[in-house]
mmCIF file of N, CA and C in Angstrom:
data_model
loop_
_atom_site.group_PDB
_atom_site.id
_atom_site.type_symbol
_atom_site.label_atom_id
_atom_site.label_comp_id
_atom_site.label_asym_id
_atom_site.label_seq_id
_atom_site.Cartn_x
_atom_site.Cartn_y
_atom_site.Cartn_z
ATOM 1 N N MET A 454 -7.375 -4.460 16.349
ATOM 2 C CA MET A 454 -7.338 -3.629 15.427
ATOM 3 C C MET A 454 -7.413 -4.817 13.717
ATOM 4 N N ALA A 455 -8.305 -4.625 13.036
ATOM 5 C CA ALA A 455 -8.326 -5.440 11.848
ATOM 6 C C ALA A 455 -7.111 -5.317 11.607
ATOM 7 N N GLY A 456 -6.679 -4.184 10.683
ATOM 8 C CA GLY A 456 -5.602 -3.806 9.902
ATOM 9 C C GLY A 456 -3.991 -4.528 10.904
ATOM 10 N N ASP A 457 -4.500 -4.181 12.046
ATOM 11 C CA ASP A 457 -2.970 -4.788 12.533
ATOM 12 C C ASP A 457 -3.228 -6.157 12.669
ATOM 13 N N VAL A 458 -3.820 -6.997 12.659
ATOM 14 C CA VAL A 458 -4.309 -8.514 12.620
ATOM 15 C C VAL A 458 -3.746 -8.809 11.550
ATOM 16 N N ALA A 459 -3.713 -8.384 10.282
ATOM 17 C CA ALA A 459 -3.850 -8.587 9.110
ATOM 18 C C ALA A 459 -2.355 -8.210 8.722
ATOM 19 N N ALA A 460 -1.454 -6.825 9.532
ATOM 20 C CA ALA A 460 -0.386 -6.963 8.773
ATOM 21 C C ALA A 460 0.568 -7.638 9.589
ATOM 22 N N ALA A 461 0.473 -8.054 11.097
ATOM 23 C CA ALA A 461 0.826 -9.203 11.909
ATOM 24 C C ALA A 461 0.916 -10.783 10.887
ATOM 25 N N ARG A 462 -0.064 -10.463 10.338
ATOM 26 C CA ARG A 462 0.035 -12.559 9.664
ATOM 27 C C ARG A 462 0.614 -11.930 8.252
ATOM 28 N N ALA A 463 0.209 -10.999 7.900
ATOM 29 C CA ALA A 463 1.247 -10.937 6.343
ATOM 30 C C ALA A 463 2.989 -10.799 6.615
ATOM 31 N N ALA A 464 3.454 -9.893 7.529
ATOM 32 C CA ALA A 464 4.968 -10.043 7.917
ATOM 33 C C ALA A 464 5.240 -11.367 8.503
ATOM 34 N N ALA A 465 4.298 -12.224 9.002
ATOM 35 C CA ALA A 465 4.570 -13.522 9.341
ATOM 36 C C ALA A 465 5.112 -14.295 7.930
ATOM 37 N N ALA A 466 4.446 -14.088 6.965
ATOM 38 C CA ALA A 466 4.038 -14.613 5.769
ATOM 39 C C ALA A 466 5.256 -14.269 4.797
ATOM 40 N N ILE A 467 5.324 -13.279 5.041
ATOM 41 C CA ILE A 467 6.936 -12.374 4.053
ATOM 42 C C ILE A 467 7.999 -12.600 4.725
ATOM 43 N N ARG A 468 7.975 -12.970 6.095
ATOM 44 C CA ARG A 468 9.441 -13.580 6.697
ATOM 45 C C ARG A 468 9.425 -15.016 6.348
ATOM 46 N N ARG A 469 8.427 -16.185 6.142
ATOM 47 C CA ARG A 469 8.774 -16.725 5.561
ATOM 48 C C ARG A 469 8.977 -17.264 4.341
ATOM 49 N N LEU A 470 8.535 -16.159 3.158
ATOM 50 C CA LEU A 470 9.199 -15.998 1.818
ATOM 51 C C LEU A 470 10.546 -15.810 1.737
ATOM 52 N N LEU A 471 10.756 -14.981 2.534
ATOM 53 C CA LEU A 471 12.114 -14.314 2.451
ATOM 54 C C LEU A 471 13.154 -15.230 3.100
ATOM 55 N N VAL A 472 12.999 -16.220 3.875
ATOM 56 C CA VAL A 472 13.747 -17.328 4.117
ATOM 57 C C VAL A 472 13.557 -18.360 3.370
ATOM 58 N N ALA A 473 12.747 -18.922 2.638
ATOM 59 C CA ALA A 473 12.321 -19.584 1.179
ATOM 60 C C ALA A 473 13.516 -19.226 0.404
ATOM 61 N N VAL A 474 13.269 -17.835 0.057
ATOM 62 C CA VAL A 474 14.484 -17.490 -1.334
ATOM 63 C C VAL A 474 15.671 -17.383 -0.974
ATOM 64 N N GLY A 475 16.302 -17.498 0.686
ATOM 65 C CA GLY A 475 17.360 -18.046 1.127
ATOM 66 C C GLY A 475 17.667 -16.377 1.297
ATOM 67 N N GLU A 476 16.830 -15.308 1.981
ATOM 68 C CA GLU A 476 17.550 -14.388 2.494
ATOM 69 C C GLU A 476 17.415 -13.976 3.806
ATOM 70 N N ASP A 477 19.137 -13.901 4.583
ATOM 71 C CA ASP A 477 19.051 -13.927 6.154
ATOM 72 C C ASP A 477 18.276 -13.216 6.624
ATOM 73 N N ARG A 478 16.777 -13.652 7.097
ATOM 74 C CA ARG A 478 16.475 -12.445 8.111
ATOM 75 C C ARG A 478 16.796 -11.878 8.989
ATOM 76 N N ASP A 479 17.617 -12.278 9.682
ATOM 77 C CA ASP A 479 18.627 -11.378 10.703
ATOM 78 C C ASP A 479 20.009 -10.530 10.284
ATOM 79 N N ARG A 480 19.914 -10.484 9.260
ATOM 80 C CA ARG A 480 20.743 -9.550 8.272
ATOM 81 C C ARG A 480 20.538 -7.982 8.430
ATOM 82 N N PRO A 481 21.636 -7.127 9.380
ATOM 83 C CA PRO A 481 21.411 -5.684 9.343
ATOM 84 C C PRO A 481 20.248 -5.233 8.486
ATOM 85 N N GLY A 482 19.364 -4.349 8.676
ATOM 86 C CA GLY A 482 18.713 -4.211 7.531
ATOM 87 C C GLY A 482 17.618 -4.233 7.047
ATOM 88 N N GLN A 483 17.394 -6.115 7.475
ATOM 89 C CA GLN A 483 16.589 -6.717 7.265
ATOM 90 C C GLN A 483 15.366 -6.846 8.212
ATOM 91 N N GLN A 484 15.481 -6.724 9.501
ATOM 92 C CA GLN A 484 14.864 -6.936 10.258
ATOM 93 C C GLN A 484 13.494 -6.592 10.311
ATOM 94 N N GLU A 485 13.453 -5.263 9.918
ATOM 95 C CA GLU A 485 11.903 -4.426 9.681
ATOM 96 C C GLU A 485 11.442 -4.628 8.190
ATOM 97 N N THR A 486 12.155 -5.158 7.577
ATOM 98 C CA THR A 486 11.719 -5.541 6.097
ATOM 99 C C THR A 486 10.104 -6.326 6.319
ATOM 100 N N PRO A 487 9.593 -6.968 6.338
ATOM 101 C CA PRO A 487 8.357 -8.060 6.680
ATOM 102 C C PRO A 487 7.377 -7.144 7.249
ATOM 103 N N ALA A 488 7.704 -5.963 8.085
ATOM 104 C CA ALA A 488 7.029 -5.351 8.938
ATOM 105 C C ALA A 488 6.393 -4.124 7.813
ATOM 106 N N ARG A 489 7.525 -3.538 7.011
ATOM 107 C CA ARG A 489 7.249 -2.419 6.414
ATOM 108 C C ARG A 489 6.770 -2.883 5.081
ATOM 109 N N LEU A 490 6.702 -4.283 4.608
ATOM 110 C CA LEU A 490 6.593 -4.928 3.121
ATOM 111 C C LEU A 490 4.929 -5.335 3.899
ATOM 112 N N ALA A 491 4.614 -5.529 4.908
ATOM 113 C CA ALA A 491 3.428 -5.829 5.442
ATOM 114 C C ALA A 491 2.410 -4.718 5.406
ATOM 115 N N GLN A 492 2.782 -3.891 5.938
ATOM 116 C CA GLN A 492 2.414 -2.598 5.853
ATOM 117 C C GLN A 492 1.682 -1.717 4.384
ATOM 118 N N ALA A 493 2.671 -2.197 3.970
ATOM 119 C CA ALA A 493 2.662 -1.477 2.123
ATOM 120 C C ALA A 493 1.579 -2.160 1.554
ATOM 121 N N SER A 494 1.386 -3.713 1.841
ATOM 122 C CA SER A 494 0.490 -4.579 1.645
ATOM 123 C C SER A 494 -0.951 -4.274 1.918
ATOM 124 N N VAL A 495 -0.757 -4.525 3.238
ATOM 125 C CA VAL A 495 -2.550 -3.714 3.676
ATOM 126 C C VAL A 495 -3.187 -2.743 3.021
ATOM 127 N N GLU A 496 -2.036 -1.045 2.867
ATOM 128 C CA GLU A 496 -2.749 0.036 2.508
ATOM 129 C C GLU A 496 -2.922 -0.596 0.936
ATOM 130 N N THR A 497 -2.080 -1.101 0.592
ATOM 131 C CA THR A 497 -2.399 -1.358 -1.071
ATOM 132 C C THR A 497 -3.828 -2.104 -1.550
ATOM 133 N N PHE A 498 -3.620 -2.888 -0.832
ATOM 134 C CA PHE A 498 -5.059 -3.920 -0.727
ATOM 135 C C PHE A 498 -6.577 -3.435 0.186
ATOM 136 N N ALA A 499 -6.278 -2.627 0.925
ATOM 137 C CA ALA A 499 -7.166 -1.744 1.628
ATOM 138 C C ALA A 499 -8.723 -1.571 0.785
ATOM 139 N N GLY A 500 -8.608 -1.313 -0.599
ATOM 140 C CA GLY A 500 -9.683 -0.903 -1.423
ATOM 141 C C GLY A 500 -10.659 -1.897 -1.387
ATOM 142 N N LEU A 501 -10.137 -3.405 -0.969
ATOM 143 C CA LEU A 501 -10.853 -4.507 -1.466
ATOM 144 C C LEU A 501 -12.043 -5.108 -0.802
ATOM 145 N N ARG A 502 -11.887 -4.010 0.463
ATOM 146 C CA ARG A 502 -13.471 -4.214 1.086
ATOM 147 C C ARG A 502 -14.015 -2.856 1.120
ATOM 148 N N GLN A 503 -13.673 -2.296 0.342
ATOM 149 C CA GLN A 503 -14.531 -0.552 0.051
ATOM 150 C C GLN A 503 -15.219 -0.778 -1.207
ATOM 151 N N ASP A 504 -16.938 -0.150 -0.771
ATOM 152 C CA ASP A 504 -17.263 -0.179 -2.263
ATOM 153 C C ASP A 504 -17.259 0.815 -3.351
ATOM 154 N N PRO A 505 -16.924 0.262 -4.317
ATOM 155 C CA PRO A 505 -15.926 1.214 -5.609
ATOM 156 C C PRO A 505 -17.034 2.405 -5.453
ATOM 157 N N ARG A 506 -18.804 2.085 -5.534
ATOM 158 C CA ARG A 506 -19.460 3.662 -5.767
ATOM 159 C C ARG A 506 -18.758 4.671 -4.430
ATOM 160 N N ASP A 507 -18.192 4.385 -3.366
ATOM 161 C CA ASP A 507 -17.705 5.369 -2.528
ATOM 162 C C ASP A 507 -16.919 6.200 -3.369
ATOM 163 N N VAL A 508 -16.089 5.561 -4.006
ATOM 164 C CA VAL A 508 -14.700 6.499 -4.778
ATOM 165 C C VAL A 508 -15.034 6.699 -6.095
ATOM 166 N N LEU A 509 -15.831 6.092 -7.119
ATOM 167 C CA LEU A 509 -16.195 6.361 -8.448
ATOM 168 C C LEU A 509 -17.309 7.388 -8.424
ATOM 169 N N SER A 510 -17.705 7.508 -7.470
ATOM 170 C CA SER A 510 -19.094 8.547 -7.543
ATOM 171 C C SER A 510 -18.524 10.018 -8.040
ATOM 172 N N THR A 511 -17.168 10.319 -7.729
ATOM 173 C CA THR A 511 -16.775 11.632 -7.885
ATOM 174 C C THR A 511 -16.801 12.051 -9.399
ATOM 175 N N THR A 512 -17.359 13.400 -9.570
ATOM 176 C CA THR A 512 -17.320 13.729 -10.946
ATOM 177 C C THR A 512 -17.213 15.193 -10.993
ATOM 178 N N PHE A 513 -16.442 15.510 -12.088
ATOM 179 C CA PHE A 513 -16.188 17.094 -12.310
ATOM 180 C C PHE A 513 -16.879 17.820 -13.027
ATOM 181 N N ASP A 514 -17.284 18.536 -13.039
ATOM 182 C CA ASP A 514 -18.054 19.407 -13.869
ATOM 183 C C ASP A 514 -17.306 20.566 -14.835
ATOM 184 N N GLU A 515 -17.001 19.668 -15.874
ATOM 185 C CA GLU A 515 -16.009 20.545 -16.931
ATOM 186 C C GLU A 515 -16.575 20.380 -18.194
ATOM 187 N N ASP A 516 -16.617 21.778 -19.098
ATOM 188 C CA ASP A 516 -16.929 21.595 -20.609
ATOM 189 C C ASP A 516 -16.006 21.261 -21.612
ATOM 190 N N HIS A 517 -15.887 20.448 -21.349
ATOM 191 C CA HIS A 517 -15.052 19.478 -22.140
ATOM 192 C C HIS A 517 -14.986 17.821 -22.039
ATOM 193 N N ASP A 518 -14.526 16.831 -23.158
ATOM 194 C CA ASP A 518 -14.986 15.691 -23.426
ATOM 195 C C ASP A 518 -13.587 15.043 -23.433
ATOM 196 N N GLU A 519 -12.812 15.340 -22.747
ATOM 197 C CA GLU A 519 -11.396 14.596 -23.034
ATOM 198 C C GLU A 519 -10.769 14.385 -21.580
ATOM 199 N N MET A 520 -9.531 13.648 -21.606
ATOM 200 C CA MET A 520 -9.231 13.237 -20.076
ATOM 201 C C MET A 520 -8.707 14.196 -19.489
ATOM 202 N N PHE A 521 -9.165 13.941 -17.796
ATOM 203 C CA PHE A 521 -8.850 15.148 -16.892
ATOM 204 C C PHE A 521 -7.246 14.588 -16.240
ATOM 205 N N LEU A 522 -6.133 15.631 -16.469
ATOM 206 C CA LEU A 522 -5.120 15.417 -15.851
ATOM 207 C C LEU A 522 -4.805 15.920 -14.626
ATOM 208 N N VAL A 523 -4.386 15.145 -13.582
ATOM 209 C CA VAL A 523 -4.044 16.195 -12.318
ATOM 210 C C VAL A 523 -2.403 15.609 -11.909
ATOM 211 N N GLU A 524 -1.611 17.010 -11.872
ATOM 212 C CA GLU A 524 -0.060 16.554 -11.650
ATOM 213 C C GLU A 524 0.529 16.887 -10.380
ATOM 214 N N ASP A 525 1.296 16.897 -9.841
ATOM 215 C CA ASP A 525 1.966 16.751 -8.712
ATOM 216 C C ASP A 525 0.988 16.309 -7.348
ATOM 217 N N ILE A 526 0.822 15.330 -7.585
ATOM 218 C CA ILE A 526 -0.011 14.952 -5.950
ATOM 219 C C ILE A 526 0.682 14.794 -4.885
ATOM 220 N N PRO A 527 1.148 15.326 -4.116
ATOM 221 C CA PRO A 527 2.153 15.243 -2.980
ATOM 222 C C PRO A 527 1.490 13.622 -2.891
ATOM 223 N N ALA A 528 2.717 13.065 -2.186
ATOM 224 C CA ALA A 528 2.766 11.258 -1.547
ATOM 225 C C ALA A 528 3.534 11.281 -0.220
ATOM 226 N N ARG A 529 2.845 10.969 0.599
ATOM 227 C CA ARG A 529 3.334 10.512 1.798
ATOM 228 C C ARG A 529 4.584 9.592 1.945
ATOM 229 N N GLU A 530 5.962 10.261 2.480
ATOM 230 C CA GLU A 530 6.906 9.435 2.217
ATOM 231 C C GLU A 530 6.965 8.820 4.098
ATOM 232 N N VAL A 531 7.325 7.259 3.794
ATOM 233 C CA VAL A 531 7.657 6.833 5.299
ATOM 234 C C VAL A 531 9.315 6.544 5.716
ATOM 235 N N ARG A 532 9.820 7.439 6.457
ATOM 236 C CA ARG A 532 10.862 7.190 7.070
ATOM 237 C C ARG A 532 11.256 6.576 8.116
ATOM 238 N N ARG A 533 11.846 5.891 8.710
ATOM 239 C CA ARG A 533 12.355 4.930 9.908
ATOM 240 C C ARG A 533 13.426 4.782 10.298
#
């Protein structure tokens, strides 16, 4: 899967970056950080390959001309 390849490449780059800034990559709690950050980056940048028209074509038929605000949208929490 392309996302897995991108995540693996990103994790390798993040490992190199952490070492470059003096972080001990073998420190407890640090081993999985590159993979976690890589997965977050893959998800964050996934829209780069998406046609904006697919997302921006959604409209709301409301009888006003002010900003529409949606609150309390649930977010997925990842625990490992």
